[in-house]
PDB file of C-alpha atoms in Angstrom:
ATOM      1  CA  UNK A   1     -34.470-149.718 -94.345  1.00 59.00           C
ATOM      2  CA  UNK A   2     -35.399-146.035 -94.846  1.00 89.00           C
ATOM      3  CA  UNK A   3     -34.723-145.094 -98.833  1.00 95.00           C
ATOM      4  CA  UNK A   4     -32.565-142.387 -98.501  1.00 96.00           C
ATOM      5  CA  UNK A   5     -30.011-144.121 -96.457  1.00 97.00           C
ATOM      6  CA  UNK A   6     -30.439-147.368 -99.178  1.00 98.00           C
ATOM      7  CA  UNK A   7     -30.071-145.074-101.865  1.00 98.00           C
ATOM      8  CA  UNK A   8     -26.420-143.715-100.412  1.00 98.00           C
ATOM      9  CA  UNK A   9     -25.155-146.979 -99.608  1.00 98.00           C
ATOM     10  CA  UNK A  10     -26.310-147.875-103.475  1.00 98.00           C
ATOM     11  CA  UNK A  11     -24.575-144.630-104.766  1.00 98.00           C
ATOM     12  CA  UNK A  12     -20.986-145.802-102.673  1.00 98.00           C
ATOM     13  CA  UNK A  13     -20.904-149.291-103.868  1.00 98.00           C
ATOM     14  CA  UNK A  14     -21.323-148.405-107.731  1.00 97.00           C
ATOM     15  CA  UNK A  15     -19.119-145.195-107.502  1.00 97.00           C
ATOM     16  CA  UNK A  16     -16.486-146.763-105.048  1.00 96.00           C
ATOM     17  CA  UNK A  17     -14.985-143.082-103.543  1.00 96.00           C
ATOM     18  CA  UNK A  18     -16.478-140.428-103.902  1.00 96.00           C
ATOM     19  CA  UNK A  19     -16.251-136.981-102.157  1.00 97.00           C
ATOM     20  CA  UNK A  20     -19.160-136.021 -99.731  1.00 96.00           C
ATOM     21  CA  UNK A  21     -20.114-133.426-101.660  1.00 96.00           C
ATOM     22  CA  UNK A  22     -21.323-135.410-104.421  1.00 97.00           C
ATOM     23  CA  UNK A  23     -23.226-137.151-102.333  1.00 98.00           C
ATOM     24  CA  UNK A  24     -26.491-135.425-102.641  1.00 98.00           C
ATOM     25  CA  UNK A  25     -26.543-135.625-106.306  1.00 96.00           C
ATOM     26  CA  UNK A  26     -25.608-139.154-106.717  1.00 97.00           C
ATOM     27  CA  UNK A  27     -28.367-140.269-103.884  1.00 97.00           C
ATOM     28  CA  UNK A  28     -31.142-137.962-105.058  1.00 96.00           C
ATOM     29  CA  UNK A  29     -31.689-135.654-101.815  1.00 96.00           C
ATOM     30  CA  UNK A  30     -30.592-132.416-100.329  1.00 96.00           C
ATOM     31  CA  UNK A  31     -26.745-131.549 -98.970  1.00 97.00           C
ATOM     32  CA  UNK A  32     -28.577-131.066 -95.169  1.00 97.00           C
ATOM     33  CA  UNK A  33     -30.560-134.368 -95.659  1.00 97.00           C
ATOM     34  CA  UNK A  34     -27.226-136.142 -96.861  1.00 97.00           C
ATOM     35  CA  UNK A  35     -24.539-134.807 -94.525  1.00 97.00           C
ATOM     36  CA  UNK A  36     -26.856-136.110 -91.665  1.00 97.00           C
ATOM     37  CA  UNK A  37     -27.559-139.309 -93.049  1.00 98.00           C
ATOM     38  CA  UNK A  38     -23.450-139.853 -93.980  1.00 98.00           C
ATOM     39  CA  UNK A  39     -22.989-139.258 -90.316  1.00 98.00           C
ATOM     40  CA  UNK A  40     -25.297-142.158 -88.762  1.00 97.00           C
ATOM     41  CA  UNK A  41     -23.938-144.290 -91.374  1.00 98.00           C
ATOM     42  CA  UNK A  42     -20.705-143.689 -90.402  1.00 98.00           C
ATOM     43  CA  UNK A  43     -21.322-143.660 -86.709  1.00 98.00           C
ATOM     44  CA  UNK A  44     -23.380-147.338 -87.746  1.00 97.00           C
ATOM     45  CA  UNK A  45     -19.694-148.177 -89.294  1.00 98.00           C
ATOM     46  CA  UNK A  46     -21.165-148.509 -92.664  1.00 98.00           C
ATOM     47  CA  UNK A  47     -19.221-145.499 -94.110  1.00 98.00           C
ATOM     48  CA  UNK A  48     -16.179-144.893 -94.217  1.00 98.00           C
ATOM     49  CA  UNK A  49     -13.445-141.818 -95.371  1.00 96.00           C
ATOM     50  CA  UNK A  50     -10.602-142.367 -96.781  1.00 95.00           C
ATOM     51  CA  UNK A  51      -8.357-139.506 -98.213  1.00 94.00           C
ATOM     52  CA  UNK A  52     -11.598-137.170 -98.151  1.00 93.00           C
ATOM     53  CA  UNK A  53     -13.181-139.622-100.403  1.00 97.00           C
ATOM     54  CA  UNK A  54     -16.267-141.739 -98.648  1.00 98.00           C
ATOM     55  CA  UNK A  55     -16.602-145.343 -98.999  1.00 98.00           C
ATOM     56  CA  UNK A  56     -18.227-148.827 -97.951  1.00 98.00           C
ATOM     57  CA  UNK A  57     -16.446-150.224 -95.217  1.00 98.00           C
ATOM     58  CA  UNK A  58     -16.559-154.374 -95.014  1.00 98.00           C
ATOM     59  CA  UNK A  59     -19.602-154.240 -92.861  1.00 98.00           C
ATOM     60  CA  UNK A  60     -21.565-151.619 -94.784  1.00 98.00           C
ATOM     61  CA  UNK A  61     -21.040-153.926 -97.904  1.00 98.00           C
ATOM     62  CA  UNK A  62     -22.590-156.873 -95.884  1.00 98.00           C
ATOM     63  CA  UNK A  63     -25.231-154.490 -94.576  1.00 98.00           C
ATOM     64  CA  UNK A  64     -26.382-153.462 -98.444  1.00 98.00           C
ATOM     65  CA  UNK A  65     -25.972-157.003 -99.652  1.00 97.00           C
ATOM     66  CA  UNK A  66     -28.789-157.585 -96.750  1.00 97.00           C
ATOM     67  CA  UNK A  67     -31.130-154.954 -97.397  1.00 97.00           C
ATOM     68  CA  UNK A  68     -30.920-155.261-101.314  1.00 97.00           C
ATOM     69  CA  UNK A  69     -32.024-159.066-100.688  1.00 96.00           C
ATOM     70  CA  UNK A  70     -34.680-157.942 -98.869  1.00 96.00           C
ATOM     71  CA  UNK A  71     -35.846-154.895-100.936  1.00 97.00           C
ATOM     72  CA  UNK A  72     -36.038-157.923-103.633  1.00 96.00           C
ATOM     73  CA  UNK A  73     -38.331-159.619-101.466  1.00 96.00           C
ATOM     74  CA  UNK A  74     -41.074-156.598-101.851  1.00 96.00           C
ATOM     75  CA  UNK A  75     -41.013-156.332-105.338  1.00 96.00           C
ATOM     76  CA  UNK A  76     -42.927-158.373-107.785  1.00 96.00           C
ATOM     77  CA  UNK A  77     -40.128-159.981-109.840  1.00 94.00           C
ATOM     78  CA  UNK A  78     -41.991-161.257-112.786  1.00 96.00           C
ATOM     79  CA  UNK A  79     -43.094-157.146-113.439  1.00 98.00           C
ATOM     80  CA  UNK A  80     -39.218-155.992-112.407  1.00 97.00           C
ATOM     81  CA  UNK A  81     -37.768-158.807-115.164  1.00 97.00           C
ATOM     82  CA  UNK A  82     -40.345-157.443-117.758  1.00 98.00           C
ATOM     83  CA  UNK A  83     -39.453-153.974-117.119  1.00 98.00           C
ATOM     84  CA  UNK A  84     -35.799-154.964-117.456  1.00 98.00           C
ATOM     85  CA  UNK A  85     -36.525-156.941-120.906  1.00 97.00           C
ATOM     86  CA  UNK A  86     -38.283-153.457-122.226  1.00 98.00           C
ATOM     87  CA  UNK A  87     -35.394-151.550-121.112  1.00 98.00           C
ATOM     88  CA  UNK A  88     -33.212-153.878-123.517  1.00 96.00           C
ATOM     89  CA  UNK A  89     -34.575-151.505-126.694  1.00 97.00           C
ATOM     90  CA  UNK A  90     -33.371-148.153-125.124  1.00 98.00           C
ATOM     91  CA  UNK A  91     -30.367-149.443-124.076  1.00 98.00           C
ATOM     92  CA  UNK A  92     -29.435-150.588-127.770  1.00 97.00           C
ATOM     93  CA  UNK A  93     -30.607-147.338-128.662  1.00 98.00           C
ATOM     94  CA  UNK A  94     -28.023-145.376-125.804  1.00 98.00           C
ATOM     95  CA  UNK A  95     -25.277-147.544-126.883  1.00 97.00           C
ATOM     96  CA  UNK A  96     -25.857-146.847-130.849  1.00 97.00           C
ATOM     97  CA  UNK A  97     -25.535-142.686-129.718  1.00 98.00           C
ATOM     98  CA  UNK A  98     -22.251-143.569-127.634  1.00 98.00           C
ATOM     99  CA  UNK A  99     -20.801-144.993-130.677  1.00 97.00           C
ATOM    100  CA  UNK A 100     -21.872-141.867-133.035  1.00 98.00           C
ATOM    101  CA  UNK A 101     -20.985-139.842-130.387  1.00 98.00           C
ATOM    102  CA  UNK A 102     -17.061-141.173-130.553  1.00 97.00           C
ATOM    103  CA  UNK A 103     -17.068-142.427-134.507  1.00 97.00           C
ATOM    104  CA  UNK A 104     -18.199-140.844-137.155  1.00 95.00           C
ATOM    105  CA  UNK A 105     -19.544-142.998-139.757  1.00 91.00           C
ATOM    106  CA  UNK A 106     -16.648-143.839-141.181  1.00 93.00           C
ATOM    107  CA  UNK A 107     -15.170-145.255-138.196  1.00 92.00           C
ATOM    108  CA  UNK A 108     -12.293-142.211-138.013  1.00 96.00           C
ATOM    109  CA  UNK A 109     -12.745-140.739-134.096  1.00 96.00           C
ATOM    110  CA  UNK A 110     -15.529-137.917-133.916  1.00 97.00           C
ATOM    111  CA  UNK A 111     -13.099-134.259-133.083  1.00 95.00           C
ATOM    112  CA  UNK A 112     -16.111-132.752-132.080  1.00 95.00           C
ATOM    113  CA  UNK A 113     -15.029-130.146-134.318  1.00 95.00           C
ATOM    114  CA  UNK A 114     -18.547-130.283-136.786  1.00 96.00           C
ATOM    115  CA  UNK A 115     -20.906-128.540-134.718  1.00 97.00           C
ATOM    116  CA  UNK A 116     -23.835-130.073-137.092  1.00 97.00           C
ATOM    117  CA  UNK A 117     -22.731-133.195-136.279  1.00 97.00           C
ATOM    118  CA  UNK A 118     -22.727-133.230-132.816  1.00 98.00           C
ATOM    119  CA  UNK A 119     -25.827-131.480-132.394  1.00 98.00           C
ATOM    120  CA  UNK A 120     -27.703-134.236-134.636  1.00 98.00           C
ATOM    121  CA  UNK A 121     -26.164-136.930-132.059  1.00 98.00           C
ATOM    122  CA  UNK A 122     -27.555-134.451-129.116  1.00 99.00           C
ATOM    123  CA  UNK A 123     -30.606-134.430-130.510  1.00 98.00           C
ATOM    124  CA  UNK A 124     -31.138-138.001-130.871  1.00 99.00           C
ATOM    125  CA  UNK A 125     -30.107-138.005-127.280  1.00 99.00           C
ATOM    126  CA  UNK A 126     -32.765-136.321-126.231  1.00 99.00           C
ATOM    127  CA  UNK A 127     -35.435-138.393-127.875  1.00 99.00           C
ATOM    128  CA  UNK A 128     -33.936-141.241-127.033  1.00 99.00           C
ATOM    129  CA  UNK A 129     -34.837-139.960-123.281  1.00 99.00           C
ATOM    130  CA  UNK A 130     -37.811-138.811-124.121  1.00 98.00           C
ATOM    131  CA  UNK A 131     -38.882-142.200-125.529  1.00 99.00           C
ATOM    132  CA  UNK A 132     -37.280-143.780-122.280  1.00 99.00           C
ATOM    133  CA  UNK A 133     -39.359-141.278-119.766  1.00 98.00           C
ATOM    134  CA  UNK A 134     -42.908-143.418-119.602  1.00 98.00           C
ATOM    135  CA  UNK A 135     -40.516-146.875-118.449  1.00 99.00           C
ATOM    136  CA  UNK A 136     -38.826-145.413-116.330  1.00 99.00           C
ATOM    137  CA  UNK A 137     -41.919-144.054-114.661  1.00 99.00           C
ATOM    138  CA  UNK A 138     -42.749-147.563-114.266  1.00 98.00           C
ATOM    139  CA  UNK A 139     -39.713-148.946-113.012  1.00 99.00           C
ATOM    140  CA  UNK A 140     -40.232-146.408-110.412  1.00 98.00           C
ATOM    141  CA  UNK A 141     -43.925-147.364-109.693  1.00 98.00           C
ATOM    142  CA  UNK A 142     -42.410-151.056-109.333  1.00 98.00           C
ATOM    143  CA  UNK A 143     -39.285-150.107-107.337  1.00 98.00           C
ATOM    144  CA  UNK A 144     -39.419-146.753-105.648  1.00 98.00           C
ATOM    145  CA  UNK A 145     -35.890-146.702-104.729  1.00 98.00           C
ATOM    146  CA  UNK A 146     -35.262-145.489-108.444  1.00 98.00           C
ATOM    147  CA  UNK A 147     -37.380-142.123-108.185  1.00 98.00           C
ATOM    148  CA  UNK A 148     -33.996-140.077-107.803  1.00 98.00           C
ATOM    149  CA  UNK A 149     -33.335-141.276-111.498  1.00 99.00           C
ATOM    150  CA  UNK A 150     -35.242-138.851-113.701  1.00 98.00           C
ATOM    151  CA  UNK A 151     -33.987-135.903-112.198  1.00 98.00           C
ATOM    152  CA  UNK A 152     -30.315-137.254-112.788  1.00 98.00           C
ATOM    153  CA  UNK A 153     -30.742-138.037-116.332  1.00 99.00           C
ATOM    154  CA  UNK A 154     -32.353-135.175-116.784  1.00 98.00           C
ATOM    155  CA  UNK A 155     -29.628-132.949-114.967  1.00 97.00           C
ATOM    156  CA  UNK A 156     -27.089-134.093-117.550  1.00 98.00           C
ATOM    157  CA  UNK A 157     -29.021-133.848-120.156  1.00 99.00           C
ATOM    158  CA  UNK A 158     -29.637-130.434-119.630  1.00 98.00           C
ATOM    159  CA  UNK A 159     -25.562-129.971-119.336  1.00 98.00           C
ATOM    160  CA  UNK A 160     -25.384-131.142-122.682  1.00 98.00           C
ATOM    161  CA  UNK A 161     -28.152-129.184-124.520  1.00 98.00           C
ATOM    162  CA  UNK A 162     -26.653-126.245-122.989  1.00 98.00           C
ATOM    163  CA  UNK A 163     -23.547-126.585-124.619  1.00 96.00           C
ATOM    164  CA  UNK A 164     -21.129-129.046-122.171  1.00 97.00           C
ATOM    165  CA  UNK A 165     -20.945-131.551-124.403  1.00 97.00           C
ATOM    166  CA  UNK A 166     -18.809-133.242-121.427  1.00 96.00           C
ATOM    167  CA  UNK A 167     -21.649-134.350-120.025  1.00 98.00           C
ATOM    168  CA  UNK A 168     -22.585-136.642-122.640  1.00 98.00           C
ATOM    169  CA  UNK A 169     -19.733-139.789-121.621  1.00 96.00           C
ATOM    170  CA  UNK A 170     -17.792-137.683-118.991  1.00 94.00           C
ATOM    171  CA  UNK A 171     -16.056-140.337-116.647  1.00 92.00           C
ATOM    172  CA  UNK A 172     -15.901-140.333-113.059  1.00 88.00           C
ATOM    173  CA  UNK A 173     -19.190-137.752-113.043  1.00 93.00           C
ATOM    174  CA  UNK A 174     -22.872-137.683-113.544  1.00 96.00           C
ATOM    175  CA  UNK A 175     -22.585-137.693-117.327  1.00 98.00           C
ATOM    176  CA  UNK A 176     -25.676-138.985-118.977  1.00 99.00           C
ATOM    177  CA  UNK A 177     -23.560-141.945-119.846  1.00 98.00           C
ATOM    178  CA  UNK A 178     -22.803-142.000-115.894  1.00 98.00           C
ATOM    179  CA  UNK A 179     -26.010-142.011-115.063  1.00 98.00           C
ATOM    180  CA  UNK A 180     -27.864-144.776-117.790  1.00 98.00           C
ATOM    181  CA  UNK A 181     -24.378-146.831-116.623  1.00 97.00           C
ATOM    182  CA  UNK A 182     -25.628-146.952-112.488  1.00 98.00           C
ATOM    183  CA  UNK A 183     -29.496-147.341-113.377  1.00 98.00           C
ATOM    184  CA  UNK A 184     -28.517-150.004-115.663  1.00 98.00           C
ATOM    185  CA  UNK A 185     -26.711-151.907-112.773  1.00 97.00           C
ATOM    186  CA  UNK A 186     -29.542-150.907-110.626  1.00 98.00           C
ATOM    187  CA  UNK A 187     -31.997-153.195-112.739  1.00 98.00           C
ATOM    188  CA  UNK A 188     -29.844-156.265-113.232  1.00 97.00           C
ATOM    189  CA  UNK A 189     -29.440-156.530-109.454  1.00 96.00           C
ATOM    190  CA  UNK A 190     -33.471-155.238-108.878  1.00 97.00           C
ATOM    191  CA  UNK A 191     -34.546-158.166-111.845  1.00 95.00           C
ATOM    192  CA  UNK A 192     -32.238-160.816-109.922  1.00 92.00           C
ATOM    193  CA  UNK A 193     -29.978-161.426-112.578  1.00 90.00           C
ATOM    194  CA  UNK A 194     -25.918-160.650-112.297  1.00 84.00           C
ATOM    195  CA  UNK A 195     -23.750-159.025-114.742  1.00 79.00           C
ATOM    196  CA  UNK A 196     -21.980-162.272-115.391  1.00 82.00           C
ATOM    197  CA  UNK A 197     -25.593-163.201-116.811  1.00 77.00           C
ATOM    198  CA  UNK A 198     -25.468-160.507-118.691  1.00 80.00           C
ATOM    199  CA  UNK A 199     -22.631-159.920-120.318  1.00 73.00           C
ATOM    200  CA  UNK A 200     -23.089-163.558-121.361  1.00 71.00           C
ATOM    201  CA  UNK A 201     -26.121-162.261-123.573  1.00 73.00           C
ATOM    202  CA  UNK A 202     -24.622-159.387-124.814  1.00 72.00           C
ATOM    203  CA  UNK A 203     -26.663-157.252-122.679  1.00 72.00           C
ATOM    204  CA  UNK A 204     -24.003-156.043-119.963  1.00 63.00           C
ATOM    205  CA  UNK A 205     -23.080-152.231-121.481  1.00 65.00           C
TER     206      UNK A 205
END
């Protein structure tokens, strides 16, 4: 199945509804390249809108299921698993910032009223995705279907550093949280492993 029409389908099932203009940013392409593409899938039946919002219909669920199975099929799953294991340490690391990021160290909630103190969580943010940049790259090399991912995390990240802080854990938007949340999913399913699995370990968030 072409990418770009995997990578919308993707974007619908972890998002649920979500309006068509978000679309391109969610998927990784341009608004001409996704309003065509949300079309055929819709005229295939594998899209639907509801209340302005887009969504999976039954059979566009089935038809994902199907092509994720068989997207598995291509990739070498012994690398894929390994990647995942490495991506274990920045995700520890992500979930350590999310805490700072809403508790200060004494466990009171963080106001976001001590400018010095968010900007130290910031900019451990940003080397956190710094350090993260080289696996990704070869997540990407192993699944290609992920190459709309750095420009994502780095969208938000550049939000943040710019001084809307909402971008850091903003529900229901491309937050950096948003985004690490989706890829996250992304490589349980790509590594053949289910969340069940994971949360099981500990490794689920």
């Amino acid at each position: 199945m072409e990418i770009n029409r995997l990578r919308i389908l993707r974007a619908l099932r972890l998002k649920g509804r979500i309006p068509g203009n978000e679309v391109p940013g969610a998927a990784g392409m341009s608004e001409s390249q996704a309003a065509d593409l949300v079309q055929e899938l819709t005229i295939d039946g594998h899209i639907e809108e509801v209340c302005g919002r887009l969504k999976l219909s039954i059979r566009g669920r089935e038809h994902l299921d199907e092509q994720l199975a068989l997207e598995r099929l291509t990739l070498d799953e012994a690398r894929m698993i390994g990647l995942y294991e490495e991506f274990d340490a920045h995700n520890s690391a992500l979930k350590s910032l999310m805490t700072r990021w809403q508790l200060k160290a004494d466990n009171t909630p963080n106001d976001h009223n001590d400018p010095d103190y968010d900007r130290a969580v910031i900019d451990d943010l940003a080397a956190v995705d710094a350090d993260f940049q080289p696996l990704l790259t070869r997540m990407i090399e192993t699944a290609p279907r992920l190459g709309h991912y750095p420009e994502r995390l780095s969208g938000a990240l550049e939000r943040i550093t710019a001084g809307d802080h909402s971008w850091f854990a903003k529900p229901l938007a491309d937050s950096y949280h948003t985004v690490w949340f989706e890829l996250h999913e992304e490589l349980i399913g790509l590594a053949g492993l289910s969340r069940t699995e994971e949360a099981a370990a500990g490794r689920a968030e």
